[in-house]
Amino acid sequence: MDSHVDPGQSMGFALKRLQQALRSRMDAGLARYGLTTPQYAVLALLADQPGISNAELARRAFVTPPTMIRIVTTLAELGLLTRQGTPVEGRARSTRLTEEGRRRLNAAARAVQQCEDLLREQAGPGERELVLRWLADCADRLEAPQRAGVFPDERPGR
């Protein structure tokens, strides 16, 4: 067995390359609207589920809770969302889009849709569901040990 993974033959490297290319393309398209990909994700999540907690936003946007606090603070300063109420111990503040936030989200959605269309075009009509199912199944399988509270020992030589 080789001591390393060949990047040219690695599915993980290929997926990471795709993720990086997608992020770069989305960031470039969203910059015209004054947004980053994580900021767009937050606006889209809030449009879908107004009032969702910061912790849930962080999980769904694939960022850490401290990063989410910075994103939400920035979006509030830009007037794209509002945080209702005063934080009380044990209570989350309700976060919602403003009209400007909804307008910016709708305008920026075109840039994101162009990336989505490009990805979908790469898979034939019969392959799209297969690719989506495969990606979801792989993610589920990789996440299963953590959901079960099992954390594989990742130390070298173990």
PDB file of C-alpha atoms in Angstrom:
ATOM      1  CA  MET A   1       0.000   0.000   0.000  1.00  0.00           C
ATOM      2  CA  ASP A   2       1.266   3.461  -0.885  1.00  0.00           C
ATOM      3  CA  SER A   3       1.977   5.857   1.955  1.00  0.00           C
ATOM      4  CA  HIS A   4      -0.225   8.522   0.395  1.00  0.00           C
ATOM      5  CA  VAL A   5      -3.284   9.022  -1.761  1.00  0.00           C
ATOM      6  CA  ASP A   6      -2.649   9.852  -5.410  1.00  0.00           C
ATOM      7  CA  PRO A   7      -4.442  13.196  -5.904  1.00  0.00           C
ATOM      8  CA  GLY A   8      -5.042  12.415  -9.581  1.00  0.00           C
ATOM      9  CA  GLN A   9      -6.954   9.258  -8.643  1.00  0.00           C
ATOM     10  CA  SER A  10      -8.609  10.485  -5.440  1.00  0.00           C
ATOM     11  CA  MET A  11     -12.361  11.073  -5.324  1.00  0.00           C
ATOM     12  CA  GLY A  12     -11.840  13.285  -2.277  1.00  0.00           C
ATOM     13  CA  PHE A  13      -9.377  15.513  -4.111  1.00  0.00           C
ATOM     14  CA  ALA A  14     -11.702  15.665  -7.130  1.00  0.00           C
ATOM     15  CA  LEU A  15     -14.646  16.678  -4.920  1.00  0.00           C
ATOM     16  CA  LYS A  16     -12.560  19.290  -3.117  1.00  0.00           C
ATOM     17  CA  ARG A  17     -11.386  20.703  -6.451  1.00  0.00           C
ATOM     18  CA  LEU A  18     -14.999  20.927  -7.602  1.00  0.00           C
ATOM     19  CA  GLN A  19     -16.027  22.583  -4.331  1.00  0.00           C
ATOM     20  CA  GLN A  20     -13.225  25.145  -4.635  1.00  0.00           C
ATOM     21  CA  ALA A  21     -14.072  25.877  -8.279  1.00  0.00           C
ATOM     22  CA  LEU A  22     -17.758  26.248  -7.432  1.00  0.00           C
ATOM     23  CA  ARG A  23     -17.005  28.542  -4.496  1.00  0.00           C
ATOM     24  CA  SER A  24     -14.698  30.718  -6.596  1.00  0.00           C
ATOM     25  CA  ARG A  25     -17.241  31.005  -9.407  1.00  0.00           C
ATOM     26  CA  MET A  26     -20.084  31.764  -6.993  1.00  0.00           C
ATOM     27  CA  ASP A  27     -18.040  34.348  -5.089  1.00  0.00           C
ATOM     28  CA  ALA A  28     -17.166  36.061  -8.374  1.00  0.00           C
ATOM     29  CA  GLY A  29     -20.813  36.146  -9.469  1.00  0.00           C
ATOM     30  CA  LEU A  30     -22.096  37.237  -6.066  1.00  0.00           C
ATOM     31  CA  ALA A  31     -19.526  40.028  -5.717  1.00  0.00           C
ATOM     32  CA  ARG A  32     -21.614  42.089  -8.161  1.00  0.00           C
ATOM     33  CA  TYR A  33     -24.332  42.067  -5.493  1.00  0.00           C
ATOM     34  CA  GLY A  34     -21.977  42.779  -2.589  1.00  0.00           C
ATOM     35  CA  LEU A  35     -22.277  39.239  -1.213  1.00  0.00           C
ATOM     36  CA  THR A  36     -20.087  36.242  -0.510  1.00  0.00           C
ATOM     37  CA  THR A  37     -21.225  32.652  -0.890  1.00  0.00           C
ATOM     38  CA  PRO A  38     -21.774  32.161   2.877  1.00  0.00           C
ATOM     39  CA  GLN A  39     -23.721  35.440   3.071  1.00  0.00           C
ATOM     40  CA  TYR A  40     -25.911  34.347   0.158  1.00  0.00           C
ATOM     41  CA  ALA A  41     -26.467  30.996   1.887  1.00  0.00           C
ATOM     42  CA  VAL A  42     -27.650  32.767   5.049  1.00  0.00           C
ATOM     43  CA  LEU A  43     -30.063  34.971   3.097  1.00  0.00           C
ATOM     44  CA  ALA A  44     -31.416  31.929   1.221  1.00  0.00           C
ATOM     45  CA  LEU A  45     -31.801  29.922   4.432  1.00  0.00           C
ATOM     46  CA  LEU A  46     -33.617  32.798   6.143  1.00  0.00           C
ATOM     47  CA  ALA A  47     -35.925  33.232   3.151  1.00  0.00           C
ATOM     48  CA  ASP A  48     -36.791  29.547   3.435  1.00  0.00           C
ATOM     49  CA  GLN A  49     -37.026  29.477   7.246  1.00  0.00           C
ATOM     50  CA  PRO A  50     -37.479  32.917   8.822  1.00  0.00           C
ATOM     51  CA  GLY A  51     -36.355  33.020  12.441  1.00  0.00           C
ATOM     52  CA  ILE A  52     -33.999  30.024  12.205  1.00  0.00           C
ATOM     53  CA  SER A  53     -31.379  30.086  14.980  1.00  0.00           C
ATOM     54  CA  ASN A  54     -27.768  31.125  14.438  1.00  0.00           C
ATOM     55  CA  ALA A  55     -26.649  27.633  15.456  1.00  0.00           C
ATOM     56  CA  GLU A  56     -28.862  26.053  12.809  1.00  0.00           C
ATOM     57  CA  LEU A  57     -27.761  28.639  10.245  1.00  0.00           C
ATOM     58  CA  ALA A  58     -24.138  27.741  10.978  1.00  0.00           C
ATOM     59  CA  ARG A  59     -24.798  24.012  10.564  1.00  0.00           C
ATOM     60  CA  ARG A  60     -26.673  24.454   7.296  1.00  0.00           C
ATOM     61  CA  ALA A  61     -24.202  26.981   5.856  1.00  0.00           C
ATOM     62  CA  PHE A  62     -21.203  24.794   6.817  1.00  0.00           C
ATOM     63  CA  VAL A  63     -19.498  27.423   8.968  1.00  0.00           C
ATOM     64  CA  THR A  64     -18.596  27.611  12.644  1.00  0.00           C
ATOM     65  CA  PRO A  65     -20.907  29.412  15.107  1.00  0.00           C
ATOM     66  CA  PRO A  66     -18.411  32.279  15.623  1.00  0.00           C
ATOM     67  CA  THR A  67     -18.186  32.737  11.847  1.00  0.00           C
ATOM     68  CA  MET A  68     -21.972  32.771  11.626  1.00  0.00           C
ATOM     69  CA  ILE A  69     -22.157  35.512  14.244  1.00  0.00           C
ATOM     70  CA  ARG A  70     -19.814  37.629  12.083  1.00  0.00           C
ATOM     71  CA  ILE A  71     -21.853  36.909   8.939  1.00  0.00           C
ATOM     72  CA  VAL A  72     -25.156  37.778  10.629  1.00  0.00           C
ATOM     73  CA  THR A  73     -23.667  40.940  12.149  1.00  0.00           C
ATOM     74  CA  THR A  74     -22.337  42.051   8.758  1.00  0.00           C
ATOM     75  CA  LEU A  75     -25.654  41.331   7.008  1.00  0.00           C
ATOM     76  CA  ALA A  76     -27.512  43.270   9.727  1.00  0.00           C
ATOM     77  CA  GLU A  77     -25.114  46.223   9.318  1.00  0.00           C
ATOM     78  CA  LEU A  78     -25.810  46.128   5.553  1.00  0.00           C
ATOM     79  CA  GLY A  79     -29.530  46.300   6.289  1.00  0.00           C
ATOM     80  CA  LEU A  80     -30.204  42.884   4.752  1.00  0.00           C
ATOM     81  CA  LEU A  81     -31.586  41.272   7.882  1.00  0.00           C
ATOM     82  CA  THR A  82     -32.892  42.181  11.303  1.00  0.00           C
ATOM     83  CA  ARG A  83     -32.470  40.495  14.632  1.00  0.00           C
ATOM     84  CA  GLN A  84     -35.562  40.747  16.772  1.00  0.00           C
ATOM     85  CA  GLY A  85     -35.583  41.103  20.522  1.00  0.00           C
ATOM     86  CA  THR A  86     -32.883  41.238  23.130  1.00  0.00           C
ATOM     87  CA  PRO A  87     -30.875  38.114  23.814  1.00  0.00           C
ATOM     88  CA  VAL A  88     -32.013  36.595  27.082  1.00  0.00           C
ATOM     89  CA  GLU A  89     -30.110  33.753  28.684  1.00  0.00           C
ATOM     90  CA  GLY A  90     -31.098  30.562  26.915  1.00  0.00           C
ATOM     91  CA  ARG A  91     -33.086  32.396  24.230  1.00  0.00           C
ATOM     92  CA  ALA A  92     -32.017  32.885  20.628  1.00  0.00           C
ATOM     93  CA  ARG A  93     -32.789  36.109  18.806  1.00  0.00           C
ATOM     94  CA  SER A  94     -35.094  35.752  15.837  1.00  0.00           C
ATOM     95  CA  THR A  95     -33.390  36.684  12.575  1.00  0.00           C
ATOM     96  CA  ARG A  96     -35.357  37.691   9.470  1.00  0.00           C
ATOM     97  CA  LEU A  97     -34.714  39.181   6.049  1.00  0.00           C
ATOM     98  CA  THR A  98     -35.494  42.819   5.438  1.00  0.00           C
ATOM     99  CA  GLU A  99     -37.115  43.907   2.184  1.00  0.00           C
ATOM    100  CA  GLU A 100     -33.657  44.948   0.972  1.00  0.00           C
ATOM    101  CA  GLY A 101     -32.331  41.512   1.968  1.00  0.00           C
ATOM    102  CA  ARG A 102     -35.077  39.800  -0.017  1.00  0.00           C
ATOM    103  CA  ARG A 103     -34.429  42.087  -3.015  1.00  0.00           C
ATOM    104  CA  ARG A 104     -30.664  41.419  -2.905  1.00  0.00           C
ATOM    105  CA  LEU A 105     -31.232  37.673  -2.527  1.00  0.00           C
ATOM    106  CA  ASN A 106     -33.551  37.599  -5.532  1.00  0.00           C
ATOM    107  CA  ALA A 107     -31.105  39.587  -7.657  1.00  0.00           C
ATOM    108  CA  ALA A 108     -28.109  37.453  -6.622  1.00  0.00           C
ATOM    109  CA  ALA A 109     -29.986  34.196  -7.181  1.00  0.00           C
ATOM    110  CA  ARG A 110     -29.316  34.524 -10.916  1.00  0.00           C
ATOM    111  CA  ALA A 111     -25.562  34.192 -10.361  1.00  0.00           C
ATOM    112  CA  VAL A 112     -26.045  31.115  -8.195  1.00  0.00           C
ATOM    113  CA  GLN A 113     -28.498  29.594 -10.672  1.00  0.00           C
ATOM    114  CA  GLN A 114     -25.922  29.932 -13.454  1.00  0.00           C
ATOM    115  CA  CYS A 115     -23.507  27.791 -11.417  1.00  0.00           C
ATOM    116  CA  GLU A 116     -26.244  25.284 -10.638  1.00  0.00           C
ATOM    117  CA  ASP A 117     -27.189  25.096 -14.319  1.00  0.00           C
ATOM    118  CA  LEU A 118     -23.572  24.459 -15.293  1.00  0.00           C
ATOM    119  CA  LEU A 119     -23.342  21.576 -12.806  1.00  0.00           C
ATOM    120  CA  ARG A 120     -26.649  20.070 -13.926  1.00  0.00           C
ATOM    121  CA  GLU A 121     -25.656  20.295 -17.595  1.00  0.00           C
ATOM    122  CA  GLN A 122     -22.564  18.204 -16.891  1.00  0.00           C
ATOM    123  CA  ALA A 123     -24.785  15.282 -15.899  1.00  0.00           C
ATOM    124  CA  GLY A 124     -27.244  13.927 -18.390  1.00  0.00           C
ATOM    125  CA  PRO A 125     -30.939  14.025 -17.498  1.00  0.00           C
ATOM    126  CA  GLY A 126     -30.896  10.392 -16.333  1.00  0.00           C
ATOM    127  CA  GLU A 127     -27.723  10.887 -14.314  1.00  0.00           C
ATOM    128  CA  ARG A 128     -28.712  13.918 -12.217  1.00  0.00           C
ATOM    129  CA  GLU A 129     -30.722  11.958  -9.669  1.00  0.00           C
ATOM    130  CA  LEU A 130     -28.023   9.275  -9.543  1.00  0.00           C
ATOM    131  CA  VAL A 131     -25.309  11.879  -8.864  1.00  0.00           C
ATOM    132  CA  LEU A 132     -27.412  13.646  -6.217  1.00  0.00           C
ATOM    133  CA  ARG A 133     -28.268  10.363  -4.507  1.00  0.00           C
ATOM    134  CA  TRP A 134     -24.628   9.208  -4.612  1.00  0.00           C
ATOM    135  CA  LEU A 135     -23.385  12.476  -3.094  1.00  0.00           C
ATOM    136  CA  ALA A 136     -26.029  12.355  -0.328  1.00  0.00           C
ATOM    137  CA  ASP A 137     -25.340   8.683   0.406  1.00  0.00           C
ATOM    138  CA  CYS A 138     -21.582   9.321   0.642  1.00  0.00           C
ATOM    139  CA  ALA A 139     -22.125  12.269   2.992  1.00  0.00           C
ATOM    140  CA  ASP A 140     -24.507  10.216   5.147  1.00  0.00           C
ATOM    141  CA  ARG A 141     -22.031   7.372   5.376  1.00  0.00           C
ATOM    142  CA  LEU A 142     -19.147   9.663   6.289  1.00  0.00           C
ATOM    143  CA  GLU A 143     -21.271  11.474   8.916  1.00  0.00           C
ATOM    144  CA  ALA A 144     -22.821   8.326  10.442  1.00  0.00           C
ATOM    145  CA  PRO A 145     -20.053   7.577  12.990  1.00  0.00           C
ATOM    146  CA  GLN A 146     -20.193  11.128  14.358  1.00  0.00           C
ATOM    147  CA  ARG A 147     -23.994  11.062  14.583  1.00  0.00           C
ATOM    148  CA  ALA A 148     -23.657   7.831  16.535  1.00  0.00           C
ATOM    149  CA  GLY A 149     -21.087   9.432  18.839  1.00  0.00           C
ATOM    150  CA  VAL A 150     -18.245   7.302  17.477  1.00  0.00           C
ATOM    151  CA  PHE A 151     -15.110   9.187  16.575  1.00  0.00           C
ATOM    152  CA  PRO A 152     -12.551   7.058  14.742  1.00  0.00           C
ATOM    153  CA  ASP A 153      -9.024   7.350  16.020  1.00  0.00           C
ATOM    154  CA  GLU A 154      -7.271   9.405  13.341  1.00  0.00           C
ATOM    155  CA  ARG A 155      -3.790   9.301  14.816  1.00  0.00           C
ATOM    156  CA  PRO A 156      -1.149   7.944  12.422  1.00  0.00           C
ATOM    157  CA  GLY A 157      -0.203   4.328  13.053  1.00  0.00           C
ATOM    158  CA  ARG A 158      -3.401   3.479  14.924  1.00  0.00           C
TER     159      ARG A 158
END
